[in-house]
Tab-separated table of C-alpha atoms in Angstrom:
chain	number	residue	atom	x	y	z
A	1	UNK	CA	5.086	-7.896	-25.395
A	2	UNK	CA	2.579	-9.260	-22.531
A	3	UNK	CA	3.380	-7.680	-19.255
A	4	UNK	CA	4.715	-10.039	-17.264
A	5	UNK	CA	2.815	-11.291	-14.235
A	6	UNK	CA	4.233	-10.508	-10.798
A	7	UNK	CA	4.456	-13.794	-9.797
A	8	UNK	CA	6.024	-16.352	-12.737
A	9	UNK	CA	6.790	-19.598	-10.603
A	10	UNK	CA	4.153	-21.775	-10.262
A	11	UNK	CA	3.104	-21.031	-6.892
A	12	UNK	CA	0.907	-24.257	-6.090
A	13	UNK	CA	3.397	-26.634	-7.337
A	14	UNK	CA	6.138	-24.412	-5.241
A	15	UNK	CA	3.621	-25.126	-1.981
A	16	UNK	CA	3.133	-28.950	-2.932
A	17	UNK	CA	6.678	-29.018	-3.361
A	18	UNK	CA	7.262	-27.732	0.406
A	19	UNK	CA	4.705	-29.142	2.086
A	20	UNK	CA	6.028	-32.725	0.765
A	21	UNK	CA	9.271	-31.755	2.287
A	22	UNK	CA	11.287	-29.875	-0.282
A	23	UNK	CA	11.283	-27.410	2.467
A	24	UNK	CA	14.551	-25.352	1.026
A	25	UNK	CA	11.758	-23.842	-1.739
A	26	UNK	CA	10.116	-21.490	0.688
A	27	UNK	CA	12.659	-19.100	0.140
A	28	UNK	CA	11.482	-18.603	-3.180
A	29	UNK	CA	7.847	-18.897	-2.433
A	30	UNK	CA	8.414	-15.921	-0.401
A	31	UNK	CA	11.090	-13.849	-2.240
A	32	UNK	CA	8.524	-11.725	-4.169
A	33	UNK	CA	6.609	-10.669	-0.946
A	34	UNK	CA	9.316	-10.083	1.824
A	35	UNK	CA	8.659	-6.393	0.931
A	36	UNK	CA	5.134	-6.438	1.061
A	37	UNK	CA	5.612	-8.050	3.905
A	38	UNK	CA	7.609	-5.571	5.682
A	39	UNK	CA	6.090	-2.515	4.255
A	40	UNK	CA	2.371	-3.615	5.262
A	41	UNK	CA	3.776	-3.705	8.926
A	42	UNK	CA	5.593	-0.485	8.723
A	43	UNK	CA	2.636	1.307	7.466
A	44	UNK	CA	0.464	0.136	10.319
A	45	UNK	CA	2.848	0.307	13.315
A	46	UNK	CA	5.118	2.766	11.816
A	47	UNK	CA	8.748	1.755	13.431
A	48	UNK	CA	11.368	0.220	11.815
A	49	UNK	CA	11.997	-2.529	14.228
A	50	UNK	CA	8.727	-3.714	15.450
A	51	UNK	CA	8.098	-4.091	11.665
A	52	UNK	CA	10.748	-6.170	10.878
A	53	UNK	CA	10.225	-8.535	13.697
A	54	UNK	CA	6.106	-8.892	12.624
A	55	UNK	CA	7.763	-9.735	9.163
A	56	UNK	CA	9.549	-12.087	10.652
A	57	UNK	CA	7.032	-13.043	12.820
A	58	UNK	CA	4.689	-13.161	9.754
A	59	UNK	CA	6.557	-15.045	7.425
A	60	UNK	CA	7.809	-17.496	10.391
A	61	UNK	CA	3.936	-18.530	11.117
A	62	UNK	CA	3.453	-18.895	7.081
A	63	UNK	CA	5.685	-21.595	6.978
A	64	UNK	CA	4.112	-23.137	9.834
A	65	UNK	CA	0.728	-23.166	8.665
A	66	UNK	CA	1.446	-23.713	4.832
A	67	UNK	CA	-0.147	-26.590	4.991
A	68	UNK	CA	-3.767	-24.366	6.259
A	69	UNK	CA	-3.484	-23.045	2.974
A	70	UNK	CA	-6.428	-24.136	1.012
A	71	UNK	CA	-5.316	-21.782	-1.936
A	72	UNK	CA	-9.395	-20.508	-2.680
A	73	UNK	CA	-7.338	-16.898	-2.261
A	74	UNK	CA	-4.244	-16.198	-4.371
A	75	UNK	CA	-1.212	-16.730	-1.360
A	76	UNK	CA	-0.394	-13.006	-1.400
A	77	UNK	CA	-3.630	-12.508	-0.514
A	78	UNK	CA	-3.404	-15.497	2.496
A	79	UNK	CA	-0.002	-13.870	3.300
A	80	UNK	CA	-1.195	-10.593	3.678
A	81	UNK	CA	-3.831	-11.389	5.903
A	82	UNK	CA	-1.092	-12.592	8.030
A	83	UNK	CA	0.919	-9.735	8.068
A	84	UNK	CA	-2.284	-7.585	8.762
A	85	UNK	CA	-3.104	-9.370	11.871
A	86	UNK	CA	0.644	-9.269	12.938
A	87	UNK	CA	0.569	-5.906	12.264
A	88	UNK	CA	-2.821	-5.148	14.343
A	89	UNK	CA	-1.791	-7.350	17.309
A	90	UNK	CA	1.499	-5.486	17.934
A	91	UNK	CA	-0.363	-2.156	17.377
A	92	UNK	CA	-2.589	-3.591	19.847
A	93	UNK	CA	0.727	-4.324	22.040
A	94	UNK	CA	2.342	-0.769	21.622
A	95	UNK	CA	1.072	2.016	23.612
A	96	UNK	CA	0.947	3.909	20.433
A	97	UNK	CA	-2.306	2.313	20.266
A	98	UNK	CA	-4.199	4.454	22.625
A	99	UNK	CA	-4.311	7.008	20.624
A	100	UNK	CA	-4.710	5.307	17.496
A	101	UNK	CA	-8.143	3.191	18.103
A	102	UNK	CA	-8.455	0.397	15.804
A	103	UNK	CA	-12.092	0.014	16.462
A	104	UNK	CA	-12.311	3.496	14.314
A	105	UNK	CA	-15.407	2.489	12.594
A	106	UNK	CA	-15.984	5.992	11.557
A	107	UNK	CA	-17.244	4.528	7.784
A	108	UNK	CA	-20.373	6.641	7.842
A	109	UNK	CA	-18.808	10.103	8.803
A	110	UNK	CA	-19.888	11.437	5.886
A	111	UNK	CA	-17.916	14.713	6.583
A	112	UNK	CA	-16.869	16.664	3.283
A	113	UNK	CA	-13.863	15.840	1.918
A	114	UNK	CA	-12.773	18.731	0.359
A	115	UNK	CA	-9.725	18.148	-1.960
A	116	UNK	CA	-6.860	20.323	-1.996
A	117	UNK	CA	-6.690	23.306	-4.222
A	118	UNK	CA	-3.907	23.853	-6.461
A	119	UNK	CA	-3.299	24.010	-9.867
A	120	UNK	CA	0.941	23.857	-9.953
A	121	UNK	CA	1.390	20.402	-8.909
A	122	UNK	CA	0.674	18.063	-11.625
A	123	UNK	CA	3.093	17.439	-13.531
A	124	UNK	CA	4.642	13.413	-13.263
A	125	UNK	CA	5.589	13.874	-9.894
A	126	UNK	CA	9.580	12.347	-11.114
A	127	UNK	CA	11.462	15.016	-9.052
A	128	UNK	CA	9.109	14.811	-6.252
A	129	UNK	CA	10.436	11.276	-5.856
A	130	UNK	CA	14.166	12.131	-6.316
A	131	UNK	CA	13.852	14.026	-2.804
A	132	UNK	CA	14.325	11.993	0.102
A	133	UNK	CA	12.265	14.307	2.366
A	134	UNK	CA	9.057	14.075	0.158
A	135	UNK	CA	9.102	10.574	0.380
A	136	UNK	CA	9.528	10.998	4.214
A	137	UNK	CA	6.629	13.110	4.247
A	138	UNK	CA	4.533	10.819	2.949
A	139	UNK	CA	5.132	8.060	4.509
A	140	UNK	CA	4.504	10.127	7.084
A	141	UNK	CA	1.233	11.171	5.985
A	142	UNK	CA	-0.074	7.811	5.622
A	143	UNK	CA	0.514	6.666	8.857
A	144	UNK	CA	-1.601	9.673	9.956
A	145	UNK	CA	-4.729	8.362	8.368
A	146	UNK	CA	-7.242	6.130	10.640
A	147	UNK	CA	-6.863	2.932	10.780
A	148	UNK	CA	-9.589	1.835	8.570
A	149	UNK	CA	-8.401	3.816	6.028
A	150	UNK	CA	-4.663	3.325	5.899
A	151	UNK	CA	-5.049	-0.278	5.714
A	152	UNK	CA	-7.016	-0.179	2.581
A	153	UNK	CA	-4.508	2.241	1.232
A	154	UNK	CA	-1.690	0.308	1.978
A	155	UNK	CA	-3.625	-2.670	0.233
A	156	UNK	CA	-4.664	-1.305	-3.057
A	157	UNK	CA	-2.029	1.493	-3.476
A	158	UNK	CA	1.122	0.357	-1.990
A	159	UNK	CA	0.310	-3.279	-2.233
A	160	UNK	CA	-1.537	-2.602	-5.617
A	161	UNK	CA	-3.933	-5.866	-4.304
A	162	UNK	CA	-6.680	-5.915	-6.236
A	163	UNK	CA	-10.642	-4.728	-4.609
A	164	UNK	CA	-11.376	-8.504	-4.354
A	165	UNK	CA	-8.252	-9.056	-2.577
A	166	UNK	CA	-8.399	-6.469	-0.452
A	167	UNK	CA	-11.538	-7.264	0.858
A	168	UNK	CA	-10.493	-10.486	1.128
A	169	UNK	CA	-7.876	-9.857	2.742
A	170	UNK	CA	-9.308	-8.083	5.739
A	171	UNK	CA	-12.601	-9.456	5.487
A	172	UNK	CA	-14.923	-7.003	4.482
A	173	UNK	CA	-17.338	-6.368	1.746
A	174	UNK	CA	-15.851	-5.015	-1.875
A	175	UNK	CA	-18.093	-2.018	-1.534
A	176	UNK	CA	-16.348	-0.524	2.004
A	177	UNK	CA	-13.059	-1.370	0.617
A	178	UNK	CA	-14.075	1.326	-2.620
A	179	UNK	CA	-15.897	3.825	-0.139
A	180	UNK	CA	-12.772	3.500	2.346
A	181	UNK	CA	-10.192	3.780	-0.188
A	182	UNK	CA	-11.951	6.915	-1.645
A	183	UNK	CA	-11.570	8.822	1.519
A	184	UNK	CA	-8.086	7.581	2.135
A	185	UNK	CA	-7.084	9.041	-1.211
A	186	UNK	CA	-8.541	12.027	-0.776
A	187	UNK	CA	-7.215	12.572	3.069
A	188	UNK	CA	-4.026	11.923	1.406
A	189	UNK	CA	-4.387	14.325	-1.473
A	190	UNK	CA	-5.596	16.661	0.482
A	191	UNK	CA	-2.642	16.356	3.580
A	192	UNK	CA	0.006	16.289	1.230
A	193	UNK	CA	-0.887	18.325	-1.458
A	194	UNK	CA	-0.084	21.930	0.111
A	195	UNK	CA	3.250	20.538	1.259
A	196	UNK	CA	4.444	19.238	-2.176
A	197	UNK	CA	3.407	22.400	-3.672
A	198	UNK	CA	5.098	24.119	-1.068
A	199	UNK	CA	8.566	22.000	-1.191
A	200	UNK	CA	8.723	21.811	-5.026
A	201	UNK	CA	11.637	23.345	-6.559
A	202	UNK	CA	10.794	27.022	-8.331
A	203	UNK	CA	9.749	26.439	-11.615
A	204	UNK	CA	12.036	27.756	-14.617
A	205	UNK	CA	9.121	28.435	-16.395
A	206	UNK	CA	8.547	27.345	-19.812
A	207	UNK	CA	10.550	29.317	-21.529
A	208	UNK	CA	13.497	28.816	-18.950
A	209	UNK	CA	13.771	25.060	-19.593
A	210	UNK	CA	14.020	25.740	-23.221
A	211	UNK	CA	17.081	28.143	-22.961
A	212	UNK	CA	20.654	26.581	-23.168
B	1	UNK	CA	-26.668	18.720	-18.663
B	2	UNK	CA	-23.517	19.686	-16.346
B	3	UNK	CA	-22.413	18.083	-13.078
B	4	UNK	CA	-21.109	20.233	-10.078
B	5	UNK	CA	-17.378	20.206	-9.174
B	6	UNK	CA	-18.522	18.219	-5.614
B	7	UNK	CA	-19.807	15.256	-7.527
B	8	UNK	CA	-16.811	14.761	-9.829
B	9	UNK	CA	-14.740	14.952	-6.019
B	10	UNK	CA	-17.001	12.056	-5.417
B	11	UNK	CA	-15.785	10.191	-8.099
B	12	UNK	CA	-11.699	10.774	-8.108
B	13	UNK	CA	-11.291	7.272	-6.622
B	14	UNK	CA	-13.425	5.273	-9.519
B	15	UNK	CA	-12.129	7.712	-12.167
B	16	UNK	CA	-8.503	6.252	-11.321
B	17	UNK	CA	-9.195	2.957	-11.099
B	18	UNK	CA	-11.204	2.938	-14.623
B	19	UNK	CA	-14.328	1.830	-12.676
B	20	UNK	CA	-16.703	4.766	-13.898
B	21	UNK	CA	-20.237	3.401	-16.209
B	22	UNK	CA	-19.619	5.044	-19.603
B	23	UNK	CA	-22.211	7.490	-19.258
B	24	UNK	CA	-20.761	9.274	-15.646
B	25	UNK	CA	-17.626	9.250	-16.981
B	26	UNK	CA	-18.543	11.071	-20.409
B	27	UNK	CA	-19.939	14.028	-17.821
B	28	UNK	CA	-17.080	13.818	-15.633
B	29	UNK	CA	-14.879	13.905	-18.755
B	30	UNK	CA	-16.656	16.614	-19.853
B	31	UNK	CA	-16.981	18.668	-16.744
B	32	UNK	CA	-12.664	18.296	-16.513
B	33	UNK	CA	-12.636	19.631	-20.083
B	34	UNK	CA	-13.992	23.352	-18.565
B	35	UNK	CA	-12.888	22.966	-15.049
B	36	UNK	CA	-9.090	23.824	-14.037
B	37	UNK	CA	-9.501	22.995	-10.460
B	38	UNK	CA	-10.891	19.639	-10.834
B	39	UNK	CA	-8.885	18.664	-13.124
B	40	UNK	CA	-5.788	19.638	-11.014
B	41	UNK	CA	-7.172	17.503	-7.965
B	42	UNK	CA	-7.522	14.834	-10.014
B	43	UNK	CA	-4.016	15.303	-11.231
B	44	UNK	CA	-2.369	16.027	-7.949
B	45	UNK	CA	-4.216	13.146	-6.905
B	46	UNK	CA	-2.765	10.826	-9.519
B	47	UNK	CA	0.734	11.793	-8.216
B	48	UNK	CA	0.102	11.249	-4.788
B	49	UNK	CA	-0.724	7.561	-5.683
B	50	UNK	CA	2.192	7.253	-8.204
B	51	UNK	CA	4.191	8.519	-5.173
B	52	UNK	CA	2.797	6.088	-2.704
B	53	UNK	CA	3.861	3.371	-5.157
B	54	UNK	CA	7.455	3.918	-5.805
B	55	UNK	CA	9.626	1.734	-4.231
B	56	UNK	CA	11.809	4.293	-2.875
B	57	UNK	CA	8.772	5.429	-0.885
B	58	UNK	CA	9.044	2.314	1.454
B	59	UNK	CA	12.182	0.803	1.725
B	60	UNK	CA	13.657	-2.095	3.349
B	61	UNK	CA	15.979	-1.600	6.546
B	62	UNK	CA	19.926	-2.564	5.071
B	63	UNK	CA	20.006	-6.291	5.872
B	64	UNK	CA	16.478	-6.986	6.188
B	65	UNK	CA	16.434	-10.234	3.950
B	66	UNK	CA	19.823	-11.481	5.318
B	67	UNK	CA	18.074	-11.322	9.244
B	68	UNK	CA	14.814	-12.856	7.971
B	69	UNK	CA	16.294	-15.514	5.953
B	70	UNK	CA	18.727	-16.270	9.292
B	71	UNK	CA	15.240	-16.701	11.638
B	72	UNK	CA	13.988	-18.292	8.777
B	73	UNK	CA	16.728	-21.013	8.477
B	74	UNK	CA	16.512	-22.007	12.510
B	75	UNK	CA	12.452	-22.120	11.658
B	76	UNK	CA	13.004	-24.805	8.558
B	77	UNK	CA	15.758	-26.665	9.305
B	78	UNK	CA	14.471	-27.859	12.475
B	79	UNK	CA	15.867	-26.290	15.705
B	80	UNK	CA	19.513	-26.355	16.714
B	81	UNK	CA	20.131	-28.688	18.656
B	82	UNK	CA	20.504	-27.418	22.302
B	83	UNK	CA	23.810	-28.693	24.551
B	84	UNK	CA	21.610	-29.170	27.454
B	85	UNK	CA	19.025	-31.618	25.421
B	86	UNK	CA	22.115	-34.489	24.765
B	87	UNK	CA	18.928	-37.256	24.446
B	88	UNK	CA	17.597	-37.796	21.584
């Protein structure tokens, strides 16, 4: 069976629809992104409350300026360029923000990223996710990186965006998102890698799981 | 010809997202065959991202979509009308 696409409604006869005053429809325009919304805010200002008011914020000024929507970009990507500059303008707001620059511009550090080291955390990481404090942890994590880096993260591997929409999206060349999202990964790996080995459950063994 | 453990590092990112030219990725392939640390970062890293993409990573606050479809409403179906604005 074809994998379904994400998005199955017909997205520019939904906008036609709303902009020529069927204006009840932009709750479905919008239903398959009020997460993506949400969680593109959290990861950049990392509280609860200041992301749920830029998602409202974001998805307020949307249906406002539908009608600026040329659709050249797919309107994920248009509405996540929203929520990124909601995102950066209350990070700009929040005093947070002094000691998270956003002008970190620090592309061409070309300091070593040396992965992690382990060799007992591979495995499909499905009881990682069944604890509540991992998940924490990264989350966590993530909001540690820079700026420059987290937001290409949260694009491409929370998001799962595309490169082209990604760079798109905040406006910079398809190259620097690949060389940015390299060194986010790795921070990442590297950051949480000694704590998952560290939290995960003793292993049985091999021979353990086999036994009644 | 073999590649050093640093350059396959290099290439974790591309590896993942299937973007390697045939011939690097035959090396790195190779060079993962005989190398258990690599291979482990590249694994570990793998799980990082799968864990970075489960939902349950991220979730919404209880009543997220009930608040934003409430602001929403006052947004799209014009603004209530206010008791000390009678004229119309």
């Amino acid at each position: 069976m074809p994998i379904q696409s994400t998005t199955p409604t017909d997205e520019p006869a939904l906008i036609r629809r709303i902009l020529a005053g069927e204006t009840q429809l932009f709750y479905d325009l919008i239903r398959p992104y009020e997460k993506m919304v949400y969680v593109t805010i959290y990861a950049m200002v990392r509280n609860e409350q200041e992301a749920e008011d830029g998602a409202q914020e974001t998805l307020v000024n949307a249906f406002r300026h539908l009608a600026s929507f040329r659709g050249e970009s797919k309107f994920s990507t248009w509405l996540v360029t929203i929520a990124m500059n909601e995102g950066r303008r209350r990070l700009r707001k929040s005093k947070t923000a002094a000691e998270d620059p956003l002008e970190d511009s620090a592309d061409d550090h070309d300091g070593d990223f040396t992965p992690a080291f382990l060799t007992d955390w591979r495995e499909i990481p499905s009881e990682a996710l069944e604890k509540k404090e991992i998940r924490e942890k990264l989350r966590a994590t993530v909001q540690t990186l820079p700026p420059i880096y987290r937001e290409v993260l949260i694009l491409r591997d929370l998001e799962e965006l595309n490169q082209e929409e990604t760079a798109a999206a905040l406006g910079i060349p398809v190259t620097t998102v690949k060389v940015r999202l390299h060194r986010a990964r790795m921070m990442l790996q590297k950051l949480l890698v000694p704590y998952l080995k560290e939290s995960r459950p003793a292993r049985k063994g091999f021979f353990g799981r086999m036994s009644p | 010809m073999t590649i050093a453990c640093k350059h396959v590092w290099e290439h974790i990112s591309e590896y993942l997202d299937h973007q390697l030219d045939p011939l690097l990725l035959r090396e790195i392939e190779r060079h993962l065959e005989n190398c258990e640390a690599c291979s482990a970062i590249l694994d570990s890293t793998r799980n990082v991202l799968i864990l970075t993409a489960d939902d349950r990573t991220f979730e919404l606050p209880v009543g997220y979509s009930e608040r934003l479809h409430a602001r929403l409403r006052a947004i799209i179906q014009g603004p209530e009308p206010t008791p000390t604005n009678t004229k119309s």
